[in-house]
Short mmCIF file of C-alpha atoms in Angstrom, two decimals:
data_model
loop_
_atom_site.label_atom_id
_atom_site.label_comp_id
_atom_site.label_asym_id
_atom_site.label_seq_id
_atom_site.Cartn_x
_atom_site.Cartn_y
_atom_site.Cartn_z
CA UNK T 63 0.00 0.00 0.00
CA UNK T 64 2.79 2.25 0.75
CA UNK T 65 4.57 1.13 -2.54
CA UNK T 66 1.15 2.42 -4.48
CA UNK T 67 0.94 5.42 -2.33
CA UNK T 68 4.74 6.49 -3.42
CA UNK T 69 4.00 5.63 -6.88
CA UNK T 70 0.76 7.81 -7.03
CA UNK T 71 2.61 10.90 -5.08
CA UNK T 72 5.97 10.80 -7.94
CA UNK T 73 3.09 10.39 -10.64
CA UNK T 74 1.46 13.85 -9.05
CA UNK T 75 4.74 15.44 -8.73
CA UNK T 76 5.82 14.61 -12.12
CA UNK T 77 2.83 16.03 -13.75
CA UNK T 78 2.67 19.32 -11.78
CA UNK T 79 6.42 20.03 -13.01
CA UNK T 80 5.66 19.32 -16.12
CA UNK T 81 2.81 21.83 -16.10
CA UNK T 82 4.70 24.62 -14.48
CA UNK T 83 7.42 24.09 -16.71
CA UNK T 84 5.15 24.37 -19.88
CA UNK T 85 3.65 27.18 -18.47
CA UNK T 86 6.90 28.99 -17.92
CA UNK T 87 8.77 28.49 -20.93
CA UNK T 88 5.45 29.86 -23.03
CA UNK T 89 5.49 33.17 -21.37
CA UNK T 90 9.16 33.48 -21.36
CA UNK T 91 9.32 32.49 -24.81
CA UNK T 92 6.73 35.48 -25.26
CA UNK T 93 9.22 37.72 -23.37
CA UNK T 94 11.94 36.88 -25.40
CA UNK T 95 10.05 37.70 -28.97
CA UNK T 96 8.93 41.07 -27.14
CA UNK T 97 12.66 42.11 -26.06
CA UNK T 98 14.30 40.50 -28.84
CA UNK T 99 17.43 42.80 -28.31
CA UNK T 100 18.24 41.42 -24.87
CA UNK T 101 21.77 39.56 -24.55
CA UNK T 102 23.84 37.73 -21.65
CA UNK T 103 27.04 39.08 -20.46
CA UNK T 104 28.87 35.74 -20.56
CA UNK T 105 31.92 36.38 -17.61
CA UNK T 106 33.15 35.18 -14.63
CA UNK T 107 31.53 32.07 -12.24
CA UNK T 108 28.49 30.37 -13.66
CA UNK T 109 26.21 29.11 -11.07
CA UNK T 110 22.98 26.83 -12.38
CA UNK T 111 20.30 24.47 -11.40
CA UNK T 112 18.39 22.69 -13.29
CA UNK T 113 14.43 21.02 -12.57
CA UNK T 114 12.82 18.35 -14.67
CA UNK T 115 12.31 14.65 -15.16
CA UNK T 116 13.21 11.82 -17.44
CA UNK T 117 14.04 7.88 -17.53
CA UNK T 118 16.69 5.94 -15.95
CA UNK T 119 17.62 1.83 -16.67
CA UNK T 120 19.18 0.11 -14.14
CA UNK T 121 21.29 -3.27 -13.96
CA UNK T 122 22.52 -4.92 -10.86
CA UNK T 123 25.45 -7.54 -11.60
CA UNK T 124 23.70 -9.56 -9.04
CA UNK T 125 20.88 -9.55 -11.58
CA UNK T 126 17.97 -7.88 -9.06
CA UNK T 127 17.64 -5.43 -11.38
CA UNK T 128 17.85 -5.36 -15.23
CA UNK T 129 17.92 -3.05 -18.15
CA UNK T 130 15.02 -4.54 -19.73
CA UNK T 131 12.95 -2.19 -17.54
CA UNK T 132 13.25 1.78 -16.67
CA UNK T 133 11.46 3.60 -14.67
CA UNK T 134 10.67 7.28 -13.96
CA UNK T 135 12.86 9.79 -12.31
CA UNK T 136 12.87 13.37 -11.26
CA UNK T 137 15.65 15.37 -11.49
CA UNK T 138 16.88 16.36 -7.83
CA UNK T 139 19.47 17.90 -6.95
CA UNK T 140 21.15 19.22 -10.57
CA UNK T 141 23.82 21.63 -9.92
CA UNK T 142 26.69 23.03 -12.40
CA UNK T 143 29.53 25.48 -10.93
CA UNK T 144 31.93 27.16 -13.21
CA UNK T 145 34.40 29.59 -14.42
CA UNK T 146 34.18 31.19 -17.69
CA UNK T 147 37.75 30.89 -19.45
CA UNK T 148 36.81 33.11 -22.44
CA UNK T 149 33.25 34.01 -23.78
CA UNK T 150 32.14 30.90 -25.32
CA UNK T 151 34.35 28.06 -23.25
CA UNK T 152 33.98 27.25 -19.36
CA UNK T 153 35.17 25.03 -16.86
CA UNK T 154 32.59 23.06 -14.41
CA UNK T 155 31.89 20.92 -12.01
CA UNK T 156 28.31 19.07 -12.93
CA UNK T 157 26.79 17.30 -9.68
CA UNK T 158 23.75 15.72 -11.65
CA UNK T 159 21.32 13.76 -9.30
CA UNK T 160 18.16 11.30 -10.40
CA UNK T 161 15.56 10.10 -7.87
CA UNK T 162 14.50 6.24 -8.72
CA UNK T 163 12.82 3.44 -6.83
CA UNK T 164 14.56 0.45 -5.53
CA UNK T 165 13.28 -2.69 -3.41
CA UNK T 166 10.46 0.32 -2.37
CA UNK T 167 12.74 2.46 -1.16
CA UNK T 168 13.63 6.17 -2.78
CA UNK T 169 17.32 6.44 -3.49
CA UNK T 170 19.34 8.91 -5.49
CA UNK T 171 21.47 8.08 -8.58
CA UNK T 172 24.14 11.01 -9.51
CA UNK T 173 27.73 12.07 -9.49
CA UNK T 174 30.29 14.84 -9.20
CA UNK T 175 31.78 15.69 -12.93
CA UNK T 176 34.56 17.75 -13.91
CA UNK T 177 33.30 18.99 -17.24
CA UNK T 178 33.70 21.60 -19.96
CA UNK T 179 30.81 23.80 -21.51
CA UNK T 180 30.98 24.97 -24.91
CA UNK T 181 28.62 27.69 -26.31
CA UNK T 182 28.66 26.67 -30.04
CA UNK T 183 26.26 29.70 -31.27
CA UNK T 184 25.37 32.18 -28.64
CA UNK T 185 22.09 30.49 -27.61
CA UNK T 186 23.29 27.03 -27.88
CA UNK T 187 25.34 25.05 -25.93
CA UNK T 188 27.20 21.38 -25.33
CA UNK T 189 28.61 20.19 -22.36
CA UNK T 190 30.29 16.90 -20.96
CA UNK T 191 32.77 15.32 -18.71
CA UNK T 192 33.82 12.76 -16.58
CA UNK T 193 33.95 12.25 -13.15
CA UNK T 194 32.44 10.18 -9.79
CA UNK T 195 29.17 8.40 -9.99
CA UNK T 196 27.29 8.64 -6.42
CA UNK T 197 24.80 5.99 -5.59
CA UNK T 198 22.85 7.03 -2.54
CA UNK T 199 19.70 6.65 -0.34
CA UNK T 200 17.87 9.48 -1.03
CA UNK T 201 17.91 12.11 1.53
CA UNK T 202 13.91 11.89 2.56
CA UNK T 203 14.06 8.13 2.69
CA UNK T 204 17.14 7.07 5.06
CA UNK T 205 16.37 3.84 6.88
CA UNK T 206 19.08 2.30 9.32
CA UNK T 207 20.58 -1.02 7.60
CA UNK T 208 18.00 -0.66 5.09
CA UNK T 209 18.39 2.18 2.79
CA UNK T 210 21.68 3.41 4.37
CA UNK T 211 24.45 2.61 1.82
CA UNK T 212 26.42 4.77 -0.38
CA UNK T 213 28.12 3.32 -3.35
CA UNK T 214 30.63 5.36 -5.69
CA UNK T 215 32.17 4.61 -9.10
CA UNK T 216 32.60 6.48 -12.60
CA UNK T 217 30.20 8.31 -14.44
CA UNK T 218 30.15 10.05 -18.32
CA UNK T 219 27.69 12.76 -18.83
CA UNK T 220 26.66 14.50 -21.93
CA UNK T 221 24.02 17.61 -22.08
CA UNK T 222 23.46 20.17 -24.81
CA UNK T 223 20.98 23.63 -24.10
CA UNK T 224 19.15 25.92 -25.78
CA UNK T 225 18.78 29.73 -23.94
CA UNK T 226 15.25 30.36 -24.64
CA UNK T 227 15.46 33.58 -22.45
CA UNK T 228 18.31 35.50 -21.65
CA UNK T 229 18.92 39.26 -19.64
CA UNK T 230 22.00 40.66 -18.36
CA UNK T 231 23.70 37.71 -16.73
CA UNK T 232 20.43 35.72 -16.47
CA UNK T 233 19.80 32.77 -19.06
CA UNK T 234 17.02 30.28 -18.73
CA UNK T 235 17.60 26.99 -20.83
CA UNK T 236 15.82 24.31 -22.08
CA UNK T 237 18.24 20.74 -21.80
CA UNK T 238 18.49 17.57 -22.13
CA UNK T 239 21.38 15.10 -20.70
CA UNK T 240 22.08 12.23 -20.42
CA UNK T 241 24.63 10.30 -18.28
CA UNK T 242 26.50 6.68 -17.88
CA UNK T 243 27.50 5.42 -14.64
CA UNK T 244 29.10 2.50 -12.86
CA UNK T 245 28.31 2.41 -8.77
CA UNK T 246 30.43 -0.34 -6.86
CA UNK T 247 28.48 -2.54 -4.65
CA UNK T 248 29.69 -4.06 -1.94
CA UNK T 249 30.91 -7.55 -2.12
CA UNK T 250 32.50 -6.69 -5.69
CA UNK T 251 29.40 -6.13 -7.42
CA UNK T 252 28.38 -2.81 -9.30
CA UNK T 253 25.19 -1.33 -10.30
CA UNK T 254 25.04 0.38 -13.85
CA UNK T 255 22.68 3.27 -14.98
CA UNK T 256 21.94 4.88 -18.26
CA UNK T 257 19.81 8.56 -17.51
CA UNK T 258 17.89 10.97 -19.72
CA UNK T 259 16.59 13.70 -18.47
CA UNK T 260 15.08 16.81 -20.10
CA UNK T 261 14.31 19.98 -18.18
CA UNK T 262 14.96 23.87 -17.72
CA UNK T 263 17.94 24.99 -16.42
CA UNK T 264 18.23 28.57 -14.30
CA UNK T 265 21.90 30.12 -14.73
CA UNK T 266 23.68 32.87 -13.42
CA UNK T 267 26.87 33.94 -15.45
#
């Protein structure tokens, strides 16, 4: 019952960020056709976070889990800190983070990547790295020698954006990513994940 209960509540959530999302991008979309002239001042640290949702596939090499199934996640936390190098090149560290479900408990699947960002034409960007895949219990959902382990390994990430609104050193983006990870178990097994996510990212540059 709890199980059904979770299900219904990530359902809800899902669908209310999905509405507020649409509902934000159309009238900033209509703010950026009315002020067509305004530009960001790309310089200096780059702070963003990111909300959305997507799919992640997990595998177990105990074989609990397999990729033949996927399941729905929401994107919590998604962080990106950086340093501009020159006007279209940065340096960041990504810190992507994916709620999923697991033997009914919430846990987190994400990572801390060293990563580059590339601004290819002045509204579009790509961005990737490598770096440390996290596998956690998710903060909300701790249970003592139940949902209590935290598992680290490698993880490759890849994300491209497109600034749909931009003023001064604001820039809201639409994104999508999508990230590879290995999470060592204990006993010397691993659990893999393959993410994508699509969402709206809020940066400061």
């Amino acid at each position: 019952m709890k199980s059904i209960k979770m299900k219904t509540i990530k359902k809800q959530i899902g669908l209310k960020v999905a509405c507020v999302a649409f509902a934000l991008v159309s009238s900033i979309t209509y703010a950026q056709n009315a002020d067509s002239k305004t530009t960001t001042q790309r310089d200096g640290f780059i702070i963003e976070f990111s909300v959305g949702g997507g799919l992640i596939s997990l595998e177990d090499s105990e074989g609990i889990q397999t990729f033949d199934t996927s399941q729905g996640t929401f994107v919590f936390p998604d962080l990106k800190l950086g340093y501009m190098l020159n006007e279209n090149l940065a340096v960041t560290a990504a810190m992507p983070g994916n709620i999923y479900e697991f033997q009914d408990n919430d846990r987190n699947f994400g990572g801390f990547i060293p990563s580059l960002q590339y601004w290819v034409k002045d509204n579009w960007w790509i961005h990737g790295g490598i770096g440390l895949a996290i596998d956690s219990p998710a903060l909300y959902d701790i249970k003592d020698n139940v949902n209590d382990d935290w598992n680290v390994g490698c993880a490759v990430m890849a994300s491209t954006g497109y600034e749909i609104y931009k003023k001064k050193n604001f820039a809201l983006n639409v994104q999508s990513k999508v990230v590879l990870g290995r999470a060592n178990l204990d006993g010397d097994s691993h659990r893999d994940a393959v993410i994508f996510n699509v969402g709206l990212g809020f940066s400061w540059l």
